[in-house]
């Protein structure tokens, strides 16, 4: 499989890079693929929290770079999902502790042993971002439907182009159909008008997401989670299956129509 | 006062005037003095950068009728209003090709950049002359040009056109940018302003915006 090393990035912080990484990696592991998620956000690690593995970390990526342990030894095995491994970031060092060539070396060592390697990129466009993108075969850009996020994502796409990477794929995260219907949020078309990328998926806003993250259980583990369902679809699309992207439209209920008619919120 | 003449006896002789030296009495006097030189020629009066009045045109026509040595063929001008006035009075009037000559002159010593991709946030394109972009200019991208800028796509970023010049134009198929700079003048737009077939032009120190109704 050619597209085995996937980097997830966004430019802007807080749009859901780590959440998407954790969920898509978990979804693929649930399907039986051997998956490793590498946290490249050195100094501000949180992929371990989203996966619920924070209390099992002994060695991290900086130990691997320094040669203290081989990569396999630093991997943390997920207790809930078989086949899922995490290579955690160091919390005590900063981005300069891992150079692009170090990450390329680690990825090359892991490449034969895994079906998929996910790299969770840090926010920003400095060296940490470059380190995370360098080894990647495929890049996924996560953007929220808001101008600030879109502009940052656009910048990142430009930088990836300059690094001669293939055109990134787009995941729109935290779309709220209710707000779109009211005209308070940009819709998918508006985002695509600026970014003009291949759309890999649209993840709707899910009010339970915060609690999933706090509990350290990815949303894809829950059948009833609306965001989880779409994240599972994204994993399927990465495998090459053609699943149509649902139209996230919202129609007002009878009561809401009535309320609007009488001008009360 | 001396005026410049150009052309040949065979085709026509042109007398060149502009806003700085246009004076009815002096033109009359000049022609009267050069009668012998202009004998038998077809004659054209060229008026650049000056708007003619109806009575001025009539007085000139009256004067040319008294001069039998030459055949008055009409006016030549670069001002639209003059042409309209002449048409109204039934006098032949050509728009001068000086405009075209100017553009030709510019294109020879300035580069024309042709960009076949979408400019993403953070990209910057500079050119001493014109820029043609076959793609979009996204928010956060910048274009700086000494000449005109043509965007065959969405213009949502920052464009600075006509740097150091008095005339320039910017065109875009779809326009939704917060600000533009044309010939050193800043033109701000409202947040939700958007236009289809957008065109902004600076000529004679005036900014002219043309467009079809917006998408929103």
Tab-separated table of C-alpha atoms in Angstrom:
chain	number	residue	atom	x	y	z
A	1	UNK	CA	0.000	0.000	0.000
A	2	UNK	CA	1.551	3.261	-1.135
A	3	UNK	CA	-0.304	5.685	1.112
A	4	UNK	CA	0.663	4.210	4.394
A	5	UNK	CA	2.213	7.198	6.170
A	6	UNK	CA	-0.499	9.782	6.789
A	7	UNK	CA	0.182	13.159	8.377
A	8	UNK	CA	-2.716	15.072	9.893
A	9	UNK	CA	-2.202	18.802	10.083
A	10	UNK	CA	-4.166	22.062	10.086
A	11	UNK	CA	-2.049	25.151	10.694
A	12	UNK	CA	-4.462	26.519	13.280
A	13	UNK	CA	-4.623	24.957	16.732
A	14	UNK	CA	-7.718	23.484	18.339
A	15	UNK	CA	-9.489	22.383	15.172
A	16	UNK	CA	-9.348	18.690	16.059
A	17	UNK	CA	-6.117	17.277	14.620
A	18	UNK	CA	-5.500	14.950	17.560
A	19	UNK	CA	-9.162	13.922	17.744
A	20	UNK	CA	-9.277	13.035	14.055
A	21	UNK	CA	-5.929	11.198	14.300
A	22	UNK	CA	-7.014	9.172	17.323
A	23	UNK	CA	-10.408	8.307	15.875
A	24	UNK	CA	-9.350	7.400	12.347
A	25	UNK	CA	-6.401	5.357	13.677
A	26	UNK	CA	-8.736	3.537	16.096
A	27	UNK	CA	-11.316	2.917	13.354
A	28	UNK	CA	-8.676	1.332	11.112
A	29	UNK	CA	-7.311	-0.761	13.987
A	30	UNK	CA	-10.852	-1.974	14.729
A	31	UNK	CA	-11.035	-3.236	11.153
A	32	UNK	CA	-7.986	-5.392	11.800
A	33	UNK	CA	-5.191	-3.235	10.380
A	34	UNK	CA	-2.025	-2.771	12.381
A	35	UNK	CA	-1.818	0.943	13.092
A	36	UNK	CA	0.629	3.223	14.887
A	37	UNK	CA	-0.114	6.832	15.813
A	38	UNK	CA	2.926	9.063	16.262
A	39	UNK	CA	2.472	12.223	18.298
A	40	UNK	CA	4.786	14.803	16.710
A	41	UNK	CA	3.620	17.620	18.977
A	42	UNK	CA	6.734	17.578	21.179
A	43	UNK	CA	6.287	19.592	24.353
A	44	UNK	CA	2.506	19.795	24.105
A	45	UNK	CA	1.523	16.167	23.854
A	46	UNK	CA	-2.119	15.184	24.062
A	47	UNK	CA	-2.740	12.346	21.640
A	48	UNK	CA	-2.144	10.021	24.619
A	49	UNK	CA	-5.028	11.687	26.485
A	50	UNK	CA	-7.451	11.349	23.578
A	51	UNK	CA	-6.555	7.646	23.327
A	52	UNK	CA	-6.628	7.187	27.116
A	53	UNK	CA	-3.022	5.969	27.343
A	54	UNK	CA	-1.481	8.738	29.450
A	55	UNK	CA	-0.677	6.525	32.429
A	56	UNK	CA	1.166	3.882	30.407
A	57	UNK	CA	3.923	5.980	28.870
A	58	UNK	CA	7.446	4.975	29.863
A	59	UNK	CA	9.538	6.020	26.866
A	60	UNK	CA	8.765	8.676	24.305
A	61	UNK	CA	9.881	9.774	20.839
A	62	UNK	CA	12.797	11.828	22.176
A	63	UNK	CA	14.188	8.719	23.909
A	64	UNK	CA	14.022	6.977	20.529
A	65	UNK	CA	15.800	9.844	18.779
A	66	UNK	CA	18.488	9.916	21.464
A	67	UNK	CA	18.983	6.193	21.000
A	68	UNK	CA	17.953	5.231	24.538
A	69	UNK	CA	15.463	2.650	23.221
A	70	UNK	CA	14.530	1.285	19.763
A	71	UNK	CA	11.164	2.544	18.359
A	72	UNK	CA	9.341	-0.752	19.054
A	73	UNK	CA	10.161	-0.502	22.727
A	74	UNK	CA	8.730	2.973	23.082
A	75	UNK	CA	5.399	2.016	21.504
A	76	UNK	CA	2.435	1.935	23.862
A	77	UNK	CA	-0.140	-0.757	23.108
A	78	UNK	CA	-3.750	0.338	23.335
A	79	UNK	CA	-5.645	-1.632	25.949
A	80	UNK	CA	-9.107	-1.336	24.367
A	81	UNK	CA	-8.285	-1.651	20.683
A	82	UNK	CA	-6.152	-4.492	19.415
A	83	UNK	CA	-3.561	-3.612	16.758
A	84	UNK	CA	-3.365	0.067	17.808
A	85	UNK	CA	-0.068	1.492	19.055
A	86	UNK	CA	1.022	4.964	20.125
A	87	UNK	CA	4.447	6.549	19.899
A	88	UNK	CA	4.049	9.379	22.409
A	89	UNK	CA	5.706	12.790	22.285
A	90	UNK	CA	7.920	14.094	25.049
A	91	UNK	CA	6.337	16.645	27.348
A	92	UNK	CA	9.588	18.000	28.760
A	93	UNK	CA	11.438	18.849	25.531
A	94	UNK	CA	10.517	21.189	22.674
A	95	UNK	CA	10.028	20.885	18.925
A	96	UNK	CA	13.733	21.165	18.103
A	97	UNK	CA	14.401	17.820	19.864
A	98	UNK	CA	13.209	15.909	16.790
A	99	UNK	CA	14.571	16.825	13.345
A	100	UNK	CA	12.836	15.899	10.069
A	101	UNK	CA	15.499	13.269	9.319
A	102	UNK	CA	14.994	11.692	12.776
A	103	UNK	CA	11.282	11.211	12.132
A	104	UNK	CA	11.967	9.884	8.631
A	105	UNK	CA	14.322	7.314	10.192
A	106	UNK	CA	11.744	6.259	12.790
A	107	UNK	CA	9.001	5.985	10.150
A	108	UNK	CA	11.258	3.892	7.893
A	109	UNK	CA	11.954	1.494	10.776
A	110	UNK	CA	8.229	1.128	11.514
A	111	UNK	CA	7.037	1.066	7.881
A	112	UNK	CA	7.383	-2.689	7.328
A	113	UNK	CA	5.794	-3.631	10.633
A	114	UNK	CA	2.560	-1.638	10.283
A	115	UNK	CA	-0.254	-1.191	7.778
A	116	UNK	CA	-0.793	2.466	8.622
A	117	UNK	CA	1.356	5.116	10.303
A	118	UNK	CA	-0.432	8.274	11.438
A	119	UNK	CA	1.528	11.400	12.359
A	120	UNK	CA	-0.262	13.990	14.474
A	121	UNK	CA	1.306	17.323	13.495
A	122	UNK	CA	1.665	20.260	15.895
A	123	UNK	CA	-0.169	23.517	15.188
A	124	UNK	CA	1.760	26.262	13.437
A	125	UNK	CA	3.994	26.237	10.379
A	126	UNK	CA	7.420	26.162	12.016
A	127	UNK	CA	9.956	23.359	12.200
A	128	UNK	CA	7.600	21.039	14.123
A	129	UNK	CA	5.165	21.142	11.237
A	130	UNK	CA	7.950	20.501	8.710
A	131	UNK	CA	9.218	17.559	10.748
A	132	UNK	CA	5.737	15.998	10.833
A	133	UNK	CA	5.045	16.473	7.115
A	134	UNK	CA	8.441	15.367	5.729
A	135	UNK	CA	7.967	11.568	6.042
A	136	UNK	CA	4.311	11.581	4.949
A	137	UNK	CA	2.939	9.947	1.771
A	138	UNK	CA	-0.486	11.504	2.254
A	139	UNK	CA	-1.458	14.676	4.070
A	140	UNK	CA	-4.842	15.313	5.596
A	141	UNK	CA	-5.708	18.916	6.393
A	142	UNK	CA	-8.324	19.428	9.100
A	143	UNK	CA	-10.290	22.673	8.974
A	144	UNK	CA	-13.266	24.051	10.838
A	145	UNK	CA	-15.895	25.955	8.865
A	146	UNK	CA	-14.615	29.382	9.917
A	147	UNK	CA	-12.458	31.929	8.100
A	148	UNK	CA	-9.462	31.840	10.482
A	149	UNK	CA	-9.125	28.077	10.209
A	150	UNK	CA	-9.608	28.120	6.436
A	151	UNK	CA	-6.941	30.727	5.892
A	152	UNK	CA	-4.429	28.787	8.022
A	153	UNK	CA	-5.304	25.555	6.239
A	154	UNK	CA	-4.797	27.332	2.925
A	155	UNK	CA	-1.330	28.419	4.021
A	156	UNK	CA	-0.468	24.873	5.044
A	157	UNK	CA	-1.620	23.556	1.651
A	158	UNK	CA	0.649	26.125	-0.007
A	159	UNK	CA	3.599	24.985	2.144
A	160	UNK	CA	2.932	21.324	1.347
A	161	UNK	CA	2.941	22.255	-2.338
A	162	UNK	CA	6.293	23.977	-1.846
A	163	UNK	CA	7.628	20.790	-0.158
A	164	UNK	CA	6.556	18.886	-3.288
A	165	UNK	CA	4.060	16.733	-1.459
A	166	UNK	CA	0.922	15.440	-3.177
A	167	UNK	CA	-2.165	17.638	-2.835
A	168	UNK	CA	-3.589	17.231	0.690
A	169	UNK	CA	-7.033	15.849	1.360
A	170	UNK	CA	-9.526	17.845	3.391
A	171	UNK	CA	-11.526	16.951	6.480
A	172	UNK	CA	-14.040	19.546	7.640
A	173	UNK	CA	-14.506	19.172	11.375
A	174	UNK	CA	-17.155	20.496	13.766
A	175	UNK	CA	-19.769	21.446	11.196
A	176	UNK	CA	-22.997	22.466	12.902
A	177	UNK	CA	-25.890	22.020	10.417
A	178	UNK	CA	-28.165	24.103	12.635
A	179	UNK	CA	-25.803	27.082	12.535
A	180	UNK	CA	-25.279	26.650	8.793
A	181	UNK	CA	-29.050	26.740	8.238
A	182	UNK	CA	-29.256	29.951	10.253
A	183	UNK	CA	-26.386	31.462	8.234
A	184	UNK	CA	-24.106	31.707	11.276
A	185	UNK	CA	-21.554	29.239	9.950
A	186	UNK	CA	-19.892	28.717	6.567
A	187	UNK	CA	-21.166	25.677	4.724
A	188	UNK	CA	-19.134	22.972	2.995
A	189	UNK	CA	-19.382	24.762	-0.359
A	190	UNK	CA	-17.897	27.966	1.074
A	191	UNK	CA	-14.925	26.048	2.480
A	192	UNK	CA	-14.333	24.200	-0.781
A	193	UNK	CA	-14.577	27.443	-2.752
A	194	UNK	CA	-11.436	28.698	-1.010
A	195	UNK	CA	-9.483	25.496	-0.448
A	196	UNK	CA	-10.495	23.531	-3.577
A	197	UNK	CA	-9.194	20.194	-2.268
A	198	UNK	CA	-10.497	16.615	-2.390
A	199	UNK	CA	-13.003	16.263	0.422
A	200	UNK	CA	-12.334	13.206	2.572
A	201	UNK	CA	-15.135	13.792	5.035
A	202	UNK	CA	-17.298	16.199	6.975
A	203	UNK	CA	-17.470	15.567	10.722
A	204	UNK	CA	-20.485	17.136	12.400
A	205	UNK	CA	-20.342	18.859	15.758
A	206	UNK	CA	-20.985	16.330	18.519
A	207	UNK	CA	-21.770	17.582	22.007
A	208	UNK	CA	-20.543	14.326	23.512
A	209	UNK	CA	-17.060	14.718	22.014
A	210	UNK	CA	-15.677	16.524	25.072
A	211	UNK	CA	-16.706	13.693	27.341
A	212	UNK	CA	-15.235	11.051	24.996
A	213	UNK	CA	-11.922	12.915	25.062
A	214	UNK	CA	-12.027	13.389	28.825
A	215	UNK	CA	-12.664	9.684	29.302
A	216	UNK	CA	-9.947	8.805	26.800
A	217	UNK	CA	-12.287	6.800	24.604
A	218	UNK	CA	-12.361	7.700	20.889
A	219	UNK	CA	-15.837	8.444	19.501
A	220	UNK	CA	-15.557	5.706	16.854
A	221	UNK	CA	-15.926	3.107	19.630
A	222	UNK	CA	-19.529	4.235	20.149
A	223	UNK	CA	-22.172	3.179	17.673
A	224	UNK	CA	-24.541	6.028	18.573
A	225	UNK	CA	-22.048	8.891	18.168
A	226	UNK	CA	-22.846	10.988	15.044
A	227	UNK	CA	-19.250	12.232	14.780
A	228	UNK	CA	-17.969	8.687	15.345
A	229	UNK	CA	-19.993	7.388	12.414
A	230	UNK	CA	-18.528	9.927	10.013
A	231	UNK	CA	-14.999	9.335	11.361
A	232	UNK	CA	-15.461	5.618	10.649
A	233	UNK	CA	-16.516	6.587	7.116
A	234	UNK	CA	-13.321	8.613	6.737
A	235	UNK	CA	-11.315	5.515	7.652
A	236	UNK	CA	-13.244	3.522	5.022
A	237	UNK	CA	-12.539	6.193	2.402
A	238	UNK	CA	-8.817	5.995	3.255
A	239	UNK	CA	-9.048	2.290	2.395
A	240	UNK	CA	-10.375	3.272	-1.023
A	241	UNK	CA	-14.060	2.564	-0.511
A	242	UNK	CA	-16.465	5.017	-2.078
A	243	UNK	CA	-18.889	6.197	0.545
A	244	UNK	CA	-20.878	9.299	-0.390
A	245	UNK	CA	-20.457	12.281	1.917
A	246	UNK	CA	-23.837	12.980	3.532
A	247	UNK	CA	-25.434	16.375	2.964
A	248	UNK	CA	-25.550	17.965	6.383
A	249	UNK	CA	-28.763	19.900	6.109
A	250	UNK	CA	-31.000	20.852	8.941
A	251	UNK	CA	-34.717	21.309	8.751
A	252	UNK	CA	-36.488	23.148	11.519
A	253	UNK	CA	-38.955	21.311	13.672
A	254	UNK	CA	-42.572	22.435	13.948
A	255	UNK	CA	-42.065	24.141	17.305
A	256	UNK	CA	-38.994	26.026	16.146
A	257	UNK	CA	-40.839	27.254	13.056
A	258	UNK	CA	-43.638	28.462	15.277
A	259	UNK	CA	-41.185	30.219	17.576
A	260	UNK	CA	-39.497	31.925	14.638
A	261	UNK	CA	-42.875	32.994	13.309
A	262	UNK	CA	-43.607	34.803	16.553
A	263	UNK	CA	-40.137	36.256	16.709
A	264	UNK	CA	-38.972	34.654	19.944
A	265	UNK	CA	-35.685	32.854	20.281
B	1	UNK	CA	3.563	80.324	-30.507
B	2	UNK	CA	4.758	77.313	-32.462
B	3	UNK	CA	2.704	74.180	-32.891
B	4	UNK	CA	3.974	70.804	-33.970
B	5	UNK	CA	2.958	69.405	-37.316
B	6	UNK	CA	3.207	65.803	-38.378
B	7	UNK	CA	2.241	63.707	-41.390
B	8	UNK	CA	2.771	64.163	-45.131
B	9	UNK	CA	1.144	66.130	-47.892
B	10	UNK	CA	0.109	62.885	-49.543
B	11	UNK	CA	-2.010	61.531	-46.697
B	12	UNK	CA	-2.749	64.351	-44.321
B	13	UNK	CA	-1.039	66.874	-42.097
B	14	UNK	CA	-1.871	66.870	-38.436
B	15	UNK	CA	-1.533	69.832	-36.136
B	16	UNK	CA	-0.875	68.720	-32.565
B	17	UNK	CA	-2.359	70.601	-29.629
B	18	UNK	CA	-2.986	69.646	-26.047
B	19	UNK	CA	-4.312	71.133	-22.830
B	20	UNK	CA	-1.166	73.258	-22.309
B	21	UNK	CA	-1.046	75.021	-25.668
B	22	UNK	CA	-4.615	74.993	-27.001
B	23	UNK	CA	-5.563	78.546	-27.918
B	24	UNK	CA	-8.012	79.434	-30.683
B	25	UNK	CA	-6.385	82.705	-31.736
B	26	UNK	CA	-2.891	81.213	-31.783
B	27	UNK	CA	-3.995	78.223	-33.841
B	28	UNK	CA	-5.642	80.549	-36.362
B	29	UNK	CA	-2.553	82.735	-36.506
B	30	UNK	CA	-0.260	79.689	-36.915
B	31	UNK	CA	-2.305	78.315	-39.811
B	32	UNK	CA	-2.471	81.733	-41.463
B	33	UNK	CA	1.346	81.987	-41.262
B	34	UNK	CA	1.934	78.454	-42.651
B	35	UNK	CA	-0.604	78.750	-45.443
B	36	UNK	CA	2.020	78.217	-48.144
B	37	UNK	CA	3.450	75.136	-46.454
B	38	UNK	CA	0.047	73.576	-46.016
B	39	UNK	CA	-1.095	74.390	-49.504
B	40	UNK	CA	-3.166	71.636	-51.118
B	41	UNK	CA	-2.935	69.287	-48.135
B	42	UNK	CA	-5.628	67.554	-46.182
B	43	UNK	CA	-5.615	68.931	-42.672
B	44	UNK	CA	-6.423	67.369	-39.295
B	45	UNK	CA	-6.522	69.116	-35.936
B	46	UNK	CA	-5.466	66.893	-33.058
B	47	UNK	CA	-6.619	67.855	-29.566
B	48	UNK	CA	-5.175	65.820	-26.676
B	49	UNK	CA	-6.343	65.937	-23.054
B	50	UNK	CA	-8.607	68.927	-23.535
B	51	UNK	CA	-12.383	69.044	-23.698
B	52	UNK	CA	-13.674	71.229	-26.514
B	53	UNK	CA	-16.645	73.558	-26.247
B	54	UNK	CA	-19.342	73.642	-28.931
B	55	UNK	CA	-18.673	77.298	-29.790
B	56	UNK	CA	-14.932	76.604	-30.114
B	57	UNK	CA	-15.607	73.871	-32.642
B	58	UNK	CA	-18.021	76.096	-34.564
B	59	UNK	CA	-15.559	78.984	-34.623
B	60	UNK	CA	-12.806	76.700	-35.903
B	61	UNK	CA	-15.078	75.329	-38.624
B	62	UNK	CA	-15.956	78.879	-39.678
B	63	UNK	CA	-12.245	79.748	-39.804
B	64	UNK	CA	-11.312	76.676	-41.880
B	65	UNK	CA	-13.961	77.629	-44.453
B	66	UNK	CA	-12.131	80.923	-45.025
B	67	UNK	CA	-8.801	79.173	-45.635
B	68	UNK	CA	-8.955	77.930	-49.226
B	69	UNK	CA	-5.393	76.579	-49.348
B	70	UNK	CA	-6.176	73.447	-47.330
B	71	UNK	CA	-8.937	70.889	-47.006
B	72	UNK	CA	-10.060	70.450	-43.413
B	73	UNK	CA	-10.755	66.753	-42.777
B	74	UNK	CA	-11.789	66.800	-39.133
B	75	UNK	CA	-10.555	66.384	-35.566
B	76	UNK	CA	-8.562	63.757	-33.781
B	77	UNK	CA	-8.770	63.410	-29.999
B	78	UNK	CA	-8.239	61.109	-27.030
B	79	UNK	CA	-11.153	62.569	-25.069
B	80	UNK	CA	-14.465	60.763	-25.475
B	81	UNK	CA	-16.539	63.906	-24.883
B	82	UNK	CA	-14.880	65.687	-27.817
B	83	UNK	CA	-15.805	62.855	-30.115
B	84	UNK	CA	-19.398	62.885	-28.923
B	85	UNK	CA	-19.592	66.647	-29.436
B	86	UNK	CA	-18.159	66.410	-32.960
B	87	UNK	CA	-20.600	63.655	-33.891
B	88	UNK	CA	-23.416	65.878	-32.660
B	89	UNK	CA	-22.174	68.757	-34.820
B	90	UNK	CA	-21.629	66.527	-37.842
B	91	UNK	CA	-17.832	66.926	-37.926
B	92	UNK	CA	-15.596	63.893	-38.503
B	93	UNK	CA	-13.585	63.004	-35.413
B	94	UNK	CA	-11.236	60.070	-34.792
B	95	UNK	CA	-10.137	58.727	-31.428
B	96	UNK	CA	-6.365	59.006	-31.543
B	97	UNK	CA	-4.293	55.859	-31.348
B	98	UNK	CA	-1.953	57.361	-28.784
B	99	UNK	CA	-3.537	55.160	-26.106
B	100	UNK	CA	-2.667	52.050	-28.046
B	101	UNK	CA	0.869	53.305	-28.625
B	102	UNK	CA	1.285	53.891	-24.903
B	103	UNK	CA	0.339	50.306	-24.049
B	104	UNK	CA	2.699	48.959	-26.713
B	105	UNK	CA	5.536	50.991	-25.342
B	106	UNK	CA	4.926	49.647	-21.849
B	107	UNK	CA	4.773	46.009	-22.867
B	108	UNK	CA	8.208	46.081	-24.465
B	109	UNK	CA	10.217	46.902	-21.380
B	110	UNK	CA	8.060	45.348	-18.664
B	111	UNK	CA	7.589	41.685	-17.908
B	112	UNK	CA	4.200	40.014	-18.106
B	113	UNK	CA	3.804	37.213	-15.585
B	114	UNK	CA	1.494	34.348	-16.343
B	115	UNK	CA	0.599	32.205	-13.339
B	116	UNK	CA	-1.182	28.940	-13.875
B	117	UNK	CA	-2.094	28.022	-10.304
B	118	UNK	CA	-4.152	29.133	-7.361
B	119	UNK	CA	-2.324	31.490	-5.029
B	120	UNK	CA	-2.776	30.182	-1.520
B	121	UNK	CA	-2.508	32.080	1.749
B	122	UNK	CA	1.102	33.213	2.238
B	123	UNK	CA	2.017	33.095	-1.462
B	124	UNK	CA	3.306	36.327	-2.978
B	125	UNK	CA	3.752	37.230	-6.631
B	126	UNK	CA	5.570	40.341	-7.802
B	127	UNK	CA	5.999	41.689	-11.310
B	128	UNK	CA	7.232	44.922	-12.848
B	129	UNK	CA	4.437	44.710	-15.409
B	130	UNK	CA	1.151	42.898	-15.794
B	131	UNK	CA	0.109	39.727	-13.978
B	132	UNK	CA	-2.367	37.200	-15.331
B	133	UNK	CA	-3.519	34.524	-12.909
B	134	UNK	CA	-5.308	31.434	-14.176
B	135	UNK	CA	-6.666	30.450	-10.786
B	136	UNK	CA	-7.828	31.980	-7.549
B	137	UNK	CA	-6.153	34.463	-5.224
B	138	UNK	CA	-7.102	33.139	-1.801
B	139	UNK	CA	-7.393	35.208	1.397
B	140	UNK	CA	-3.903	35.979	2.709
B	141	UNK	CA	-2.192	35.782	-0.689
B	142	UNK	CA	-0.564	38.895	-2.170
B	143	UNK	CA	-0.018	40.163	-5.679
B	144	UNK	CA	2.166	43.185	-6.426
B	145	UNK	CA	2.318	44.478	-9.964
B	146	UNK	CA	3.672	47.525	-11.753
B	147	UNK	CA	0.933	47.119	-14.310
B	148	UNK	CA	-2.500	45.565	-14.508
B	149	UNK	CA	-3.731	42.459	-12.728
B	150	UNK	CA	-6.173	40.002	-14.287
B	151	UNK	CA	-7.566	37.155	-12.195
B	152	UNK	CA	-9.360	34.404	-14.081
B	153	UNK	CA	-10.942	33.107	-10.900
B	154	UNK	CA	-11.863	34.298	-7.438
B	155	UNK	CA	-10.026	37.305	-6.092
B	156	UNK	CA	-10.130	37.160	-2.294
B	157	UNK	CA	-6.596	38.224	-1.383
B	158	UNK	CA	-4.659	41.482	-1.516
B	159	UNK	CA	-3.765	43.030	-4.851
B	160	UNK	CA	-1.531	46.047	-5.322
B	161	UNK	CA	-1.610	47.149	-8.941
B	162	UNK	CA	-0.113	50.007	-10.923
B	163	UNK	CA	2.720	50.715	-8.483
B	164	UNK	CA	4.328	54.014	-9.464
B	165	UNK	CA	1.907	54.529	-12.332
B	166	UNK	CA	-1.041	56.807	-12.978
B	167	UNK	CA	-3.148	54.308	-14.860
B	168	UNK	CA	-3.952	50.678	-14.229
B	169	UNK	CA	-6.761	48.219	-14.016
B	170	UNK	CA	-7.649	45.116	-12.029
B	171	UNK	CA	-10.139	42.561	-13.251
B	172	UNK	CA	-11.546	39.427	-11.657
B	173	UNK	CA	-14.294	37.001	-12.547
B	174	UNK	CA	-15.412	36.978	-8.931
B	175	UNK	CA	-14.351	39.468	-6.320
B	176	UNK	CA	-14.553	39.374	-2.525
B	177	UNK	CA	-11.472	41.063	-1.132
B	178	UNK	CA	-11.334	43.374	1.883
B	179	UNK	CA	-9.039	45.950	0.264
B	180	UNK	CA	-7.336	46.796	-3.022
B	181	UNK	CA	-4.557	49.206	-3.858
B	182	UNK	CA	-4.577	50.785	-7.305
B	183	UNK	CA	-1.915	53.348	-8.281
B	184	UNK	CA	-1.117	53.963	-4.613
B	185	UNK	CA	-4.748	54.588	-3.691
B	186	UNK	CA	-6.416	52.247	-1.241
B	187	UNK	CA	-9.953	51.110	-1.950
B	188	UNK	CA	-11.590	49.349	1.002
B	189	UNK	CA	-14.630	47.077	0.696
B	190	UNK	CA	-17.240	45.917	3.168
B	191	UNK	CA	-17.007	42.460	4.701
B	192	UNK	CA	-19.786	40.863	2.682
B	193	UNK	CA	-19.304	42.796	-0.548
B	194	UNK	CA	-18.892	40.467	-3.484
B	195	UNK	CA	-19.040	41.041	-7.205
B	196	UNK	CA	-19.157	39.080	-10.409
B	197	UNK	CA	-17.185	40.296	-13.437
B	198	UNK	CA	-15.401	42.886	-11.357
B	199	UNK	CA	-13.317	45.641	-12.922
B	200	UNK	CA	-11.587	48.599	-11.291
B	201	UNK	CA	-9.784	51.155	-13.385
B	202	UNK	CA	-7.733	54.264	-12.623
B	203	UNK	CA	-7.648	56.859	-15.346
B	204	UNK	CA	-6.972	60.596	-15.133
B	205	UNK	CA	-6.731	60.272	-11.346
B	206	UNK	CA	-10.258	58.881	-11.056
B	207	UNK	CA	-11.142	55.419	-9.789
B	208	UNK	CA	-13.934	53.707	-11.656
B	209	UNK	CA	-15.512	50.449	-10.478
B	210	UNK	CA	-17.619	48.297	-12.787
B	211	UNK	CA	-19.244	44.979	-12.000
B	212	UNK	CA	-22.310	42.863	-12.340
B	213	UNK	CA	-24.498	42.319	-9.297
B	214	UNK	CA	-22.918	40.265	-6.545
B	215	UNK	CA	-23.443	36.630	-5.831
B	216	UNK	CA	-24.974	37.282	-2.414
